[in-house]
PDB file of C-alpha atoms and ligand atoms in Angstrom:
ATOM      1  CA  ALA A   6     -36.397  -3.023  52.750  1.00 40.00           C
ATOM      2  CA  ALA A   7     -35.278  -0.370  54.601  1.00 42.00           C
ATOM      3  CA  LYS A   8     -37.060   0.334  58.435  1.00 43.00           C
ATOM      4  CA  VAL A   9     -40.050   2.293  57.937  1.00 44.00           C
ATOM      5  CA  LEU A  10     -39.965   4.681  60.245  1.00 43.00           C
ATOM      6  CA  PRO A  11     -43.795   7.138  61.942  1.00 45.00           C
ATOM      7  CA  TYR A  12     -44.788  10.457  59.406  1.00 47.00           C
ATOM      8  CA  GLY A  13     -42.774   8.082  55.878  1.00 42.00           C
ATOM      9  CA  VAL A  14     -39.571   9.468  56.889  1.00 45.00           C
ATOM     10  CA  GLN A  15     -36.943   6.740  55.823  1.00 46.00           C
ATOM     11  CA  LEU A  16     -33.852   5.912  56.768  1.00 48.00           C
ATOM     12  CA  PHE A  17     -32.361   4.357  53.797  1.00 48.00           C
ATOM     13  CA  HIS A  18     -28.102   4.177  54.754  1.00 55.00           C
ATOM     14  CA  PRO A  19     -28.434   1.961  57.937  1.00 56.00           C
ATOM     15  CA  ALA A  20     -31.255  -0.568  55.797  1.00 59.00           C
ATOM     16  CA  LEU A  21     -28.873  -0.384  53.289  1.00 58.00           C
ATOM     17  CA  GLU A  22     -25.722  -0.537  55.416  1.00 55.00           C
ATOM     18  CA  SER A  23     -26.636  -3.889  56.459  1.00 62.00           C
ATOM     19  CA  ARG A  24     -27.078  -6.145  53.686  1.00 69.00           C
ATOM     20  CA  ALA A  25     -23.869  -4.828  51.639  1.00 61.00           C
ATOM     21  CA  VAL A  26     -22.237  -5.939  55.826  1.00 62.00           C
ATOM     22  CA  ARG A  27     -25.087  -9.316  54.917  1.00 68.00           C
ATOM     23  CA  ARG A  28     -24.239 -10.597  51.792  1.00 69.00           C
ATOM     24  CA  LEU A  29     -20.063 -10.092  52.438  1.00 68.00           C
ATOM     25  CA  GLY A  30     -21.248 -12.449  55.858  1.00 79.00           C
ATOM     26  CA  ILE A  31     -23.178 -14.840  53.319  1.00 86.00           C
ATOM     27  CA  ALA A  32     -21.107 -15.243  50.685  1.00 88.00           C
ATOM     28  CA  ALA A  33     -19.164 -18.969  52.487  1.00 90.00           C
ATOM     29  CA  ASP A  34     -22.983 -19.896  53.919  1.00 93.00           C
ATOM     30  CA  LEU A  35     -23.851 -19.482  50.020  1.00 94.00           C
ATOM     31  CA  ARG A  36     -20.235 -21.672  48.392  1.00 93.00           C
ATOM     32  CA  THR A  37     -21.731 -24.873  51.691  1.00 93.00           C
ATOM     33  CA  ALA A  38     -25.491 -24.001  50.430  1.00 94.00           C
ATOM     34  CA  LEU A  39     -24.247 -25.624  46.670  1.00 94.00           C
ATOM     35  CA  ASP A  40     -21.815 -27.573  47.757  1.00 93.00           C
ATOM     36  CA  THR A  41     -24.811 -29.572  50.726  1.00 93.00           C
ATOM     37  CA  GLY A  42     -27.236 -28.815  48.594  1.00 92.00           C
ATOM     38  CA  ALA A  43     -29.004 -27.429  50.506  1.00 93.00           C
ATOM     39  CA  LEU A  44     -30.392 -24.747  47.967  1.00 95.00           C
ATOM     40  CA  ASP A  45     -34.320 -25.987  47.557  1.00 96.00           C
ATOM     41  CA  VAL A  46     -35.695 -25.263  44.284  1.00 98.00           C
ATOM     42  CA  TYR A  47     -39.753 -24.638  44.365  1.00 98.00           C
ATOM     43  CA  PHE A  48     -41.956 -24.653  41.399  1.00 98.00           C
ATOM     44  CA  GLN A  49     -44.555 -22.698  39.625  1.00 98.00           C
ATOM     45  CA  PRO A  50     -47.255 -23.858  38.041  1.00 98.00           C
ATOM     46  CA  LYS A  51     -48.472 -22.076  34.304  1.00 98.00           C
ATOM     47  CA  VAL A  52     -51.704 -22.843  33.567  1.00 98.00           C
ATOM     48  CA  THR A  53     -53.091 -21.935  30.571  1.00 97.00           C
ATOM     49  CA  LEU A  54     -56.056 -19.813  31.528  1.00 97.00           C
ATOM     50  CA  THR A  55     -59.039 -21.309  29.224  1.00 94.00           C
ATOM     51  CA  ASP A  56     -59.236 -24.390  31.971  1.00 94.00           C
ATOM     52  CA  ARG A  57     -56.202 -23.903  34.211  1.00 93.00           C
ATOM     53  CA  HIS A  58     -54.613 -26.798  32.691  1.00 95.00           C
ATOM     54  CA  LEU A  59     -50.603 -27.319  34.430  1.00 96.00           C
ATOM     55  CA  VAL A  60     -48.310 -26.346  31.417  1.00 97.00           C
ATOM     56  CA  GLY A  61     -45.197 -26.802  32.950  1.00 98.00           C
ATOM     57  CA  VAL A  62     -43.139 -24.930  35.370  1.00 98.00           C
ATOM     58  CA  GLU A  63     -41.166 -22.164  36.904  1.00 98.00           C
ATOM     59  CA  CYS A  64     -37.843 -23.457  38.772  1.00 98.00           C
ATOM     60  CA  LEU A  65     -37.244 -20.691  41.563  1.00 98.00           C
ATOM     61  CA  ALA A  66     -34.333 -20.793  44.467  1.00 98.00           C
ATOM     62  CA  ARG A  67     -34.895 -20.774  47.544  1.00 97.00           C
ATOM     63  CA  TRP A  68     -32.361 -20.821  50.196  1.00 95.00           C
ATOM     64  CA  GLN A  69     -32.982 -21.164  54.187  1.00 94.00           C
ATOM     65  CA  HIS A  70     -30.091 -19.781  55.885  1.00 91.00           C
ATOM     66  CA  PRO A  71     -29.020 -21.795  59.477  1.00 88.00           C
ATOM     67  CA  ALA A  72     -28.919 -18.898  61.279  1.00 88.00           C
ATOM     68  CA  GLN A  73     -30.242 -15.867  58.981  1.00 87.00           C
ATOM     69  CA  GLY A  74     -33.392 -17.541  58.399  1.00 90.00           C
ATOM     70  CA  GLU A  75     -34.731 -16.977  54.856  1.00 93.00           C
ATOM     71  CA  VAL A  76     -32.411 -14.865  52.166  1.00 92.00           C
ATOM     72  CA  LEU A  77     -34.497 -13.601  50.162  1.00 92.00           C
ATOM     73  CA  PRO A  78     -33.601 -14.429  46.151  1.00 94.00           C
ATOM     74  CA  GLU A  79     -32.775 -11.122  45.060  1.00 91.00           C
ATOM     75  CA  ASP A  80     -30.132 -11.005  47.729  1.00 91.00           C
ATOM     76  CA  PHE A  81     -28.337 -14.565  47.344  1.00 93.00           C
ATOM     77  CA  ILE A  82     -28.581 -15.250  43.091  1.00 93.00           C
ATOM     78  CA  ALA A  83     -26.764 -10.789  43.374  1.00 90.00           C
ATOM     79  CA  VAL A  84     -23.639 -12.523  46.176  1.00 91.00           C
ATOM     80  CA  ALA A  85     -23.694 -15.367  43.562  1.00 93.00           C
ATOM     81  CA  GLU A  86     -22.862 -12.912  41.159  1.00 90.00           C
ATOM     82  CA  HIS A  87     -19.904 -11.311  43.199  1.00 88.00           C
ATOM     83  CA  THR A  88     -18.105 -13.628  44.062  1.00 88.00           C
ATOM     84  CA  GLY A  89     -18.227 -16.579  41.118  1.00 90.00           C
ATOM     85  CA  GLN A  90     -21.202 -18.431  42.457  1.00 93.00           C
ATOM     86  CA  LEU A  91     -23.835 -17.919  39.482  1.00 94.00           C
ATOM     87  CA  SER A  92     -22.791 -20.897  37.232  1.00 93.00           C
ATOM     88  CA  ARG A  93     -23.310 -22.967  39.959  1.00 95.00           C
ATOM     89  CA  LEU A  94     -26.533 -22.209  41.230  1.00 97.00           C
ATOM     90  CA  THR A  95     -28.070 -22.056  37.772  1.00 97.00           C
ATOM     91  CA  GLU A  96     -27.200 -25.698  36.758  1.00 96.00           C
ATOM     92  CA  VAL A  97     -28.015 -26.489  40.751  1.00 97.00           C
ATOM     93  CA  VAL A  98     -31.777 -25.032  39.658  1.00 98.00           C
ATOM     94  CA  LEU A  99     -31.653 -27.006  36.241  1.00 98.00           C
ATOM     95  CA  THR A 100     -30.362 -30.297  37.335  1.00 98.00           C
ATOM     96  CA  GLU A 101     -32.690 -29.804  40.191  1.00 98.00           C
ATOM     97  CA  GLY A 102     -35.720 -29.104  37.295  1.00 98.00           C
ATOM     98  CA  LEU A 103     -34.305 -31.455  34.568  1.00 98.00           C
ATOM     99  CA  ARG A 104     -34.492 -34.186  36.742  1.00 98.00           C
ATOM    100  CA  ARG A 105     -37.837 -33.275  37.731  1.00 98.00           C
ATOM    101  CA  CYS A 106     -38.892 -32.920  33.967  1.00 98.00           C
ATOM    102  CA  ARG A 107     -37.082 -36.356  33.311  1.00 98.00           C
ATOM    103  CA  GLU A 108     -39.525 -38.046  36.063  1.00 97.00           C
ATOM    104  CA  TRP A 109     -43.010 -36.226  34.420  1.00 97.00           C
ATOM    105  CA  ALA A 110     -41.683 -37.396  31.299  1.00 96.00           C
ATOM    106  CA  ASP A 111     -41.428 -41.471  33.016  1.00 96.00           C
ATOM    107  CA  GLN A 112     -45.070 -40.317  34.011  1.00 95.00           C
ATOM    108  CA  GLU A 113     -46.443 -39.824  30.965  1.00 94.00           C
ATOM    109  CA  ARG A 114     -46.774 -36.291  32.338  1.00 93.00           C
ATOM    110  CA  PRO A 115     -45.011 -34.418  29.731  1.00 93.00           C
ATOM    111  CA  LEU A 116     -44.744 -31.460  32.096  1.00 97.00           C
ATOM    112  CA  SER A 117     -42.330 -28.497  30.622  1.00 98.00           C
ATOM    113  CA  ILE A 118     -39.501 -26.285  32.974  1.00 98.00           C
ATOM    114  CA  ALA A 119     -39.198 -22.909  33.162  1.00 98.00           C
ATOM    115  CA  VAL A 120     -35.514 -21.436  34.892  1.00 98.00           C
ATOM    116  CA  ASN A 121     -33.860 -18.199  35.390  1.00 97.00           C
ATOM    117  CA  LEU A 122     -30.962 -16.707  33.558  1.00 96.00           C
ATOM    118  CA  SER A 123     -28.465 -13.474  34.310  1.00 93.00           C
ATOM    119  CA  VAL A 124     -27.775 -12.186  31.671  1.00 91.00           C
ATOM    120  CA  ARG A 125     -24.446 -13.172  33.312  1.00 91.00           C
ATOM    121  CA  THR A 126     -24.979 -16.522  32.596  1.00 93.00           C
ATOM    122  CA  LEU A 127     -25.848 -15.304  29.166  1.00 93.00           C
ATOM    123  CA  LEU A 128     -21.979 -13.507  28.341  1.00 92.00           C
ATOM    124  CA  ASP A 129     -20.721 -17.462  28.980  1.00 92.00           C
ATOM    125  CA  SER A 130     -19.792 -18.661  26.191  1.00 91.00           C
ATOM    126  CA  ARG A 131     -19.406 -22.073  27.359  1.00 95.00           C
ATOM    127  CA  PHE A 132     -23.069 -22.005  28.398  1.00 97.00           C
ATOM    128  CA  PRO A 133     -24.941 -22.933  25.426  1.00 97.00           C
ATOM    129  CA  ASP A 134     -22.711 -26.548  25.762  1.00 97.00           C
ATOM    130  CA  GLN A 135     -23.630 -27.934  29.567  1.00 97.00           C
ATOM    131  CA  VAL A 136     -26.354 -27.151  28.916  1.00 98.00           C
ATOM    132  CA  ALA A 137     -26.953 -29.301  25.822  1.00 98.00           C
ATOM    133  CA  GLY A 138     -25.135 -31.556  28.187  1.00 98.00           C
ATOM    134  CA  LEU A 139     -27.702 -30.793  30.671  1.00 98.00           C
ATOM    135  CA  LEU A 140     -30.754 -32.734  27.936  1.00 98.00           C
ATOM    136  CA  GLU A 141     -28.130 -34.702  26.909  1.00 98.00           C
ATOM    137  CA  HIS A 142     -27.564 -36.015  30.440  1.00 98.00           C
ATOM    138  CA  TYR A 143     -31.605 -36.186  30.858  1.00 98.00           C
ATOM    139  CA  GLY A 144     -32.791 -36.826  28.079  1.00 97.00           C
ATOM    140  CA  VAL A 145     -34.930 -34.113  28.078  1.00 98.00           C
ATOM    141  CA  ALA A 146     -35.781 -33.174  24.701  1.00 97.00           C
ATOM    142  CA  ALA A 147     -34.480 -28.718  24.916  1.00 98.00           C
ATOM    143  CA  ALA A 148     -38.917 -28.059  23.275  1.00 97.00           C
ATOM    144  CA  GLN A 149     -39.204 -29.077  27.458  1.00 98.00           C
ATOM    145  CA  VAL A 150     -37.474 -25.913  28.967  1.00 98.00           C
ATOM    146  CA  THR A 151     -38.040 -22.542  28.842  1.00 98.00           C
ATOM    147  CA  PHE A 152     -35.218 -20.172  29.922  1.00 98.00           C
ATOM    148  CA  GLU A 153     -36.185 -16.716  30.850  1.00 97.00           C
ATOM    149  CA  ILE A 154     -34.325 -13.410  31.018  1.00 94.00           C
ATOM    150  CA  SER A 155     -35.436 -10.445  31.952  1.00 92.00           C
ATOM    151  CA  GLU A 156     -35.813  -7.380  30.420  1.00 89.00           C
ATOM    152  CA  PRO A 157     -33.832  -4.743  31.753  1.00 85.00           C
ATOM    153  CA  GLY A 158     -30.311  -6.907  31.689  1.00 82.00           C
ATOM    154  CA  MET A 159     -30.783  -8.317  28.204  1.00 81.00           C
ATOM    155  CA  LEU A 160     -31.645  -4.809  26.632  1.00 80.00           C
ATOM    156  CA  GLY A 161     -27.962  -3.315  28.330  1.00 79.00           C
ATOM    157  CA  ASP A 162     -25.991  -5.434  27.475  1.00 83.00           C
ATOM    158  CA  ILE A 163     -28.359  -7.052  23.989  1.00 86.00           C
ATOM    159  CA  GLU A 164     -25.186  -7.558  21.415  1.00 88.00           C
ATOM    160  CA  ARG A 165     -22.844  -8.947  24.264  1.00 90.00           C
ATOM    161  CA  VAL A 166     -26.271 -11.338  24.790  1.00 92.00           C
ATOM    162  CA  LEU A 167     -27.277 -12.624  21.763  1.00 93.00           C
ATOM    163  CA  PRO A 168     -24.551 -15.336  20.201  1.00 94.00           C
ATOM    164  CA  THR A 169     -25.515 -16.999  23.071  1.00 95.00           C
ATOM    165  CA  LEU A 170     -29.422 -16.629  22.279  1.00 95.00           C
ATOM    166  CA  TYR A 171     -29.257 -17.484  18.550  1.00 96.00           C
ATOM    167  CA  ARG A 172     -27.299 -20.630  20.054  1.00 97.00           C
ATOM    168  CA  LEU A 173     -29.839 -21.491  23.210  1.00 97.00           C
ATOM    169  CA  ARG A 174     -32.333 -21.716  20.089  1.00 97.00           C
ATOM    170  CA  ASP A 175     -30.517 -23.553  18.131  1.00 97.00           C
ATOM    171  CA  LEU A 176     -30.888 -26.185  20.324  1.00 98.00           C
ATOM    172  CA  GLY A 177     -33.828 -26.277  20.467  1.00 98.00           C
ATOM    173  CA  VAL A 178     -34.589 -24.561  23.943  1.00 98.00           C
ATOM    174  CA  ARG A 179     -37.408 -21.892  24.464  1.00 98.00           C
ATOM    175  CA  LEU A 180     -35.905 -18.595  25.338  1.00 97.00           C
ATOM    176  CA  SER A 181     -38.704 -15.766  27.470  1.00 96.00           C
ATOM    177  CA  VAL A 182     -37.503 -12.087  28.158  1.00 94.00           C
ATOM    178  CA  ASP A 183     -38.810 -11.717  31.346  1.00 94.00           C
ATOM    179  CA  ASP A 184     -40.189  -8.335  32.769  1.00 92.00           C
ATOM    180  CA  PHE A 185     -41.994  -7.720  29.423  1.00 91.00           C
ATOM    181  CA  GLY A 186     -42.268  -4.332  30.320  1.00 86.00           C
ATOM    182  CA  THR A 187     -40.189  -3.232  33.035  1.00 86.00           C
ATOM    183  CA  GLY A 188     -37.292  -2.174  30.931  1.00 80.00           C
ATOM    184  CA  ALA A 189     -38.288   0.957  28.276  1.00 72.00           C
ATOM    185  CA  SER A 190     -37.453  -0.958  25.388  1.00 69.00           C
ATOM    186  CA  SER A 191     -39.575  -0.652  22.344  1.00 73.00           C
ATOM    187  CA  LEU A 192     -42.309  -3.179  21.428  1.00 80.00           C
ATOM    188  CA  SER A 193     -40.782  -3.317  17.723  1.00 79.00           C
ATOM    189  CA  TYR A 194     -37.874  -5.412  19.303  1.00 82.00           C
ATOM    190  CA  LEU A 195     -40.344  -8.639  20.624  1.00 84.00           C
ATOM    191  CA  ARG A 196     -39.598  -9.112  16.349  1.00 85.00           C
ATOM    192  CA  GLN A 197     -35.890  -9.186  16.187  1.00 85.00           C
ATOM    193  CA  TRP A 198     -34.916 -10.414  19.438  1.00 90.00           C
ATOM    194  CA  PRO A 199     -34.966 -14.979  19.299  1.00 93.00           C
ATOM    195  CA  VAL A 200     -37.085 -15.270  21.529  1.00 95.00           C
ATOM    196  CA  HIS A 201     -39.760 -17.572  21.542  1.00 96.00           C
ATOM    197  CA  GLU A 202     -42.071 -16.361  24.511  1.00 96.00           C
ATOM    198  CA  VAL A 203     -43.067 -12.796  26.090  1.00 95.00           C
ATOM    199  CA  LYS A 204     -44.005 -13.165  30.061  1.00 96.00           C
ATOM    200  CA  ILE A 205     -45.717  -9.433  31.040  1.00 96.00           C
ATOM    201  CA  ASP A 206     -44.450  -8.229  34.487  1.00 96.00           C
ATOM    202  CA  ASP A 207     -46.601  -8.693  38.058  1.00 97.00           C
ATOM    203  CA  SER A 208     -46.406  -4.954  38.083  1.00 96.00           C
ATOM    204  CA  PHE A 209     -49.280  -4.567  35.396  1.00 96.00           C
ATOM    205  CA  VAL A 210     -50.538  -7.288  35.639  1.00 97.00           C
ATOM    206  CA  GLN A 211     -51.834  -6.223  39.004  1.00 96.00           C
ATOM    207  CA  GLY A 212     -51.924  -2.770  38.586  1.00 96.00           C
ATOM    208  CA  MET A 213     -55.361  -3.527  34.790  1.00 97.00           C
ATOM    209  CA  ALA A 214     -57.892  -4.187  37.296  1.00 95.00           C
ATOM    210  CA  THR A 215     -57.652  -0.762  38.274  1.00 96.00           C
ATOM    211  CA  ASP A 216     -55.488   1.002  35.700  1.00 97.00           C
ATOM    212  CA  THR A 217     -56.098   2.385  32.313  1.00 96.00           C
ATOM    213  CA  GLY A 218     -52.459   2.799  32.232  1.00 95.00           C
ATOM    214  CA  ASP A 219     -51.384  -0.967  32.456  1.00 96.00           C
ATOM    215  CA  LEU A 220     -54.711  -2.199  30.813  1.00 97.00           C
ATOM    216  CA  ALA A 221     -53.619  -0.343  27.939  1.00 95.00           C
ATOM    217  CA  ILE A 222     -50.226  -1.589  27.610  1.00 94.00           C
ATOM    218  CA  VAL A 223     -51.084  -5.655  28.532  1.00 96.00           C
ATOM    219  CA  ARG A 224     -53.684  -5.363  25.498  1.00 96.00           C
ATOM    220  CA  ALA A 225     -50.953  -3.918  22.942  1.00 94.00           C
ATOM    221  CA  VAL A 226     -48.507  -7.057  24.743  1.00 94.00           C
ATOM    222  CA  ILE A 227     -50.283  -9.281  24.000  1.00 96.00           C
ATOM    223  CA  SER A 228     -50.892  -7.667  20.232  1.00 94.00           C
ATOM    224  CA  LEU A 229     -48.112  -7.774  19.144  1.00 93.00           C
ATOM    225  CA  ALA A 230     -47.373 -11.133  20.947  1.00 93.00           C
ATOM    226  CA  ARG A 231     -49.480 -12.165  19.390  1.00 93.00           C
ATOM    227  CA  GLU A 232     -48.729 -10.789  15.884  1.00 93.00           C
ATOM    228  CA  PHE A 233     -45.025 -11.966  15.549  1.00 93.00           C
ATOM    229  CA  GLY A 234     -46.330 -15.758  16.862  1.00 95.00           C
ATOM    230  CA  LEU A 235     -44.505 -15.310  20.231  1.00 96.00           C
ATOM    231  CA  THR A 236     -46.779 -17.156  23.007  1.00 96.00           C
ATOM    232  CA  VAL A 237     -47.799 -14.637  25.933  1.00 97.00           C
ATOM    233  CA  VAL A 238     -47.669 -15.727  29.313  1.00 98.00           C
ATOM    234  CA  ALA A 239     -48.427 -13.060  32.555  1.00 98.00           C
ATOM    235  CA  GLU A 240     -46.909 -12.711  35.672  1.00 97.00           C
ATOM    236  CA  GLY A 241     -48.288 -12.425  39.476  1.00 98.00           C
ATOM    237  CA  VAL A 242     -51.807 -13.473  38.464  1.00 98.00           C
ATOM    238  CA  GLU A 243     -54.379 -12.386  41.442  1.00 97.00           C
ATOM    239  CA  SER A 244     -57.601 -12.427  40.991  1.00 97.00           C
ATOM    240  CA  GLU A 245     -59.868 -13.447  38.324  1.00 97.00           C
ATOM    241  CA  LEU A 246     -60.873 -10.250  37.601  1.00 97.00           C
ATOM    242  CA  THR A 247     -57.592  -9.656  36.268  1.00 98.00           C
ATOM    243  CA  LEU A 248     -57.713 -13.659  34.572  1.00 98.00           C
ATOM    244  CA  ASP A 249     -60.899 -12.914  32.770  1.00 97.00           C
ATOM    245  CA  LEU A 250     -59.516  -9.374  31.729  1.00 97.00           C
ATOM    246  CA  LEU A 251     -56.798 -11.591  30.525  1.00 98.00           C
ATOM    247  CA  GLU A 252     -57.885 -13.962  28.843  1.00 97.00           C
ATOM    248  CA  GLU A 253     -60.917 -11.758  26.938  1.00 96.00           C
ATOM    249  CA  MET A 254     -57.280 -10.362  25.242  1.00 97.00           C
ATOM    250  CA  GLY A 255     -56.048 -13.466  23.729  1.00 96.00           C
ATOM    251  CA  CYS A 256     -53.527 -14.398  26.559  1.00 97.00           C
ATOM    252  CA  GLU A 257     -52.676 -18.060  26.824  1.00 96.00           C
ATOM    253  CA  ILE A 258     -50.739 -18.842  30.045  1.00 98.00           C
ATOM    254  CA  GLY A 259     -50.574 -16.635  33.582  1.00 98.00           C
ATOM    255  CA  GLN A 260     -48.757 -17.559  36.375  1.00 98.00           C
ATOM    256  CA  GLY A 261     -49.792 -16.475  39.801  1.00 98.00           C
ATOM    257  CA  TYR A 262     -51.084 -16.855  43.724  1.00 98.00           C
ATOM    258  CA  LEU A 263     -54.320 -17.083  42.403  1.00 97.00           C
ATOM    259  CA  PHE A 264     -53.186 -20.414  41.213  1.00 97.00           C
ATOM    260  CA  SER A 265     -50.342 -21.434  43.364  1.00 97.00           C
ATOM    261  CA  ARG A 266     -47.974 -20.074  45.205  1.00 98.00           C
ATOM    262  CA  PRO A 267     -44.440 -21.331  44.337  1.00 98.00           C
ATOM    263  CA  LEU A 268     -43.668 -24.524  46.258  1.00 98.00           C
ATOM    264  CA  PRO A 269     -41.758 -27.394  46.940  1.00 98.00           C
ATOM    265  CA  TYR A 270     -41.712 -30.885  44.599  1.00 97.00           C
ATOM    266  CA  GLU A 271     -44.391 -33.037  47.012  1.00 97.00           C
ATOM    267  CA  ARG A 272     -46.408 -30.131  48.216  1.00 98.00           C
ATOM    268  CA  LEU A 273     -46.540 -29.419  43.600  1.00 97.00           C
ATOM    269  CA  GLU A 274     -47.495 -32.549  43.565  1.00 96.00           C
ATOM    270  CA  ALA A 275     -49.741 -32.924  46.164  1.00 96.00           C
ATOM    271  CA  TRP A 276     -51.424 -29.651  44.051  1.00 95.00           C
ATOM    272  CA  PHE A 277     -50.935 -31.105  41.150  1.00 94.00           C
ATOM    273  CA  ASN A 278     -52.795 -33.962  42.283  1.00 92.00           C
ATOM    274  CA  ALA A 279     -55.806 -32.403  44.419  1.00 91.00           C
ATOM    275  CA  GLN A 280     -56.366 -30.053  40.414  1.00 87.00           C
ATOM    276  CA  THR A 281     -56.599 -34.309  38.575  1.00 83.00           C
ATOM    277  CA  GLU A 282     -59.025 -36.217  41.472  1.00 79.00           C
ATOM    278  CA  PRO A 283     -62.843 -35.711  40.190  1.00 69.00           C
TER     279      PRO A 283
HETATM  280  P1  C2E B 314     -39.839 -13.536  38.737  1.00 84.49           P
HETATM  281  O1  C2E B 314     -39.060 -14.272  37.775  1.00 84.49           O
HETATM  282  O2  C2E B 314     -39.933 -12.475  37.297  1.00 84.49           O
HETATM  283  O3  C2E B 314     -40.403 -14.878  39.420  1.00 84.49           O
HETATM  284  C1  C2E B 314     -41.404 -14.638  39.453  1.00 84.49           C
HETATM  285  C2  C2E B 314     -41.404 -14.197  40.895  1.00 84.49           C
HETATM  286  O4  C2E B 314     -42.724 -13.101  40.926  1.00 84.49           O
HETATM  287  C3  C2E B 314     -41.407 -15.445  42.023  1.00 84.49           C
HETATM  288  O5  C2E B 314     -40.584 -14.386  43.469  1.00 84.49           O
HETATM  289  C4  C2E B 314     -43.098 -15.791  42.876  1.00 84.49           C
HETATM  290  O6  C2E B 314     -42.617 -15.499  44.109  1.00 84.49           O
HETATM  291  C5  C2E B 314     -43.090 -14.408  42.881  1.00 84.49           C
HETATM  292  N1  C2E B 314     -44.906 -14.216  42.222  1.00 84.49           N
HETATM  293  C6  C2E B 314     -45.769 -15.727  40.868  1.00 84.49           C
HETATM  294  N2  C2E B 314     -46.967 -15.180  41.715  1.00 84.49           N
HETATM  295  C7  C2E B 314     -46.839 -13.817  42.124  1.00 84.49           C
HETATM  296  C8  C2E B 314     -48.730 -13.718  42.643  1.00 84.49           C
HETATM  297  O7  C2E B 314     -49.025 -13.353  42.164  1.00 84.49           O
HETATM  298  N3  C2E B 314     -47.997 -12.235  43.175  1.00 84.49           N
HETATM  299  C9  C2E B 314     -46.031 -11.543  43.122  1.00 84.49           C
HETATM  300  N4  C2E B 314     -46.973 -10.788  44.160  1.00 84.49           N
HETATM  301  N5  C2E B 314     -45.447 -12.750  43.139  1.00 84.49           N
HETATM  302  C10 C2E B 314     -46.043 -13.906  42.724  1.00 84.49           C
HETATM  303  P2  C2E B 314     -39.266 -15.416  44.272  1.00 84.49           P
HETATM  304  O8  C2E B 314     -39.456 -16.624  43.922  1.00 84.49           O
HETATM  305  O9  C2E B 314     -38.943 -14.583  45.129  1.00 84.49           O
HETATM  306  O10 C2E B 314     -38.311 -14.827  42.482  1.00 84.49           O
HETATM  307  C11 C2E B 314     -37.505 -13.789  42.497  1.00 84.49           C
HETATM  308  C12 C2E B 314     -37.121 -13.861  41.125  1.00 84.49           C
HETATM  309  O11 C2E B 314     -35.300 -14.040  41.596  1.00 84.49           O
HETATM  310  C13 C2E B 314     -37.335 -13.450  40.390  1.00 84.49           C
HETATM  311  O12 C2E B 314     -37.935 -13.402  39.481  1.00 84.49           O
HETATM  312  C14 C2E B 314     -36.364 -13.707  39.088  1.00 84.49           C
HETATM  313  O13 C2E B 314     -36.075 -13.700  38.669  1.00 84.49           O
HETATM  314  C15 C2E B 314     -35.054 -14.545  39.967  1.00 84.49           C
HETATM  315  N6  C2E B 314     -35.034 -15.814  40.746  1.00 84.49           N
HETATM  316  C16 C2E B 314     -35.394 -16.716  41.512  1.00 84.49           C
HETATM  317  N7  C2E B 314     -35.120 -18.368  41.158  1.00 84.49           N
HETATM  318  C17 C2E B 314     -34.322 -18.133  40.500  1.00 84.49           C
HETATM  319  C18 C2E B 314     -32.477 -18.532  40.276  1.00 84.49           C
HETATM  320  O14 C2E B 314     -32.725 -20.211  40.175  1.00 84.49           O
HETATM  321  N8  C2E B 314     -31.627 -17.679  38.944  1.00 84.49           N
HETATM  322  C19 C2E B 314     -32.324 -16.412  38.832  1.00 84.49           C
HETATM  323  N9  C2E B 314     -31.152 -16.158  37.505  1.00 84.49           N
HETATM  324  N10 C2E B 314     -32.551 -15.447  39.195  1.00 84.49           N
HETATM  325  C20 C2E B 314     -34.334 -16.301  40.174  1.00 84.49           C
HETATM  326 CA1   CA B 315     -39.310 -15.639  35.956  1.00 84.49          CA
HETATM  327 CA1   CA B 316     -40.600 -12.007  35.968  1.00 84.49          CA
HETATM  328 CA1   CA B 317     -41.695  -8.985  37.871  1.00 84.49          CA
END
């Protein structure tokens, strides 16, 4: 959020400074928000590209600060990481996702949920047991839950993260490499990591309609992932053209503003009802 001056001159320093100061200022407020249930969880549909059928939702944290307005996830997640509140934040999002997942199962709408994990969470050896306990408590089948882990983070710490990934996989939850393509890992890693899904980063998806380089990357990832038996999800699908290209290349699932923005629960239900009305 650097301030842009005329002629492209940017003042990085003041913006960065105020961001750091703001982080410190909101640490206590974040704790309160987590304790009082003031942190919101939004849901963004994941749909099949062929017929736009809803298969699941990504659960995304949202925070409306009482004085400062909406705080970006990248900011409050960094605050949570630096102030030891990340496991609480993850628990809040996961719990809300599981609660809804259970409700949908009861209504015979078996939707899966996806929850983002930071690498720091995967370094916590107690996490898989917590997940097992929550699955049991909410009566949700492990296969209905996907954890998304960003590729760049995963790459940096893969040796330390692998034991947790194996334990999660053994519970039966699904694992997804998020933001794939941004971490500059070789495609061959896809075969070595214990994952079920690849999420192609929105930067490539958004570029693929106009940039042949992006198009080539998307095509290569889809073809290799399918070769390895992995589910391929494209994030950031914004146009019909992109949708058509992805479908042609054999990508199965998409997520993006073309289908829906992340929505609060009530609006997700309204979106779903509008889709399924005859
Ligand atoms: P992400 O995992 O890549 O999440 C998808 C982000 O892309 C979301 O941003 C979503 O709003 C946005 N998006 C979805 N479709 C489109 C589209 O068609 N066009 C564009 N331009 N953007 C689209 P959001 O919600 O701001 O989240 C940003 C990041 O914050 C997420 O990136 C995720 O890594 C992180 N995050 C959000 N909630 C949590 C959480 O509960 N825990 C952790 N650890 N991270 C979270
Ligand atoms: Ca994600
Ligand atoms: Ca992503
Ligand atoms: Ca992304």
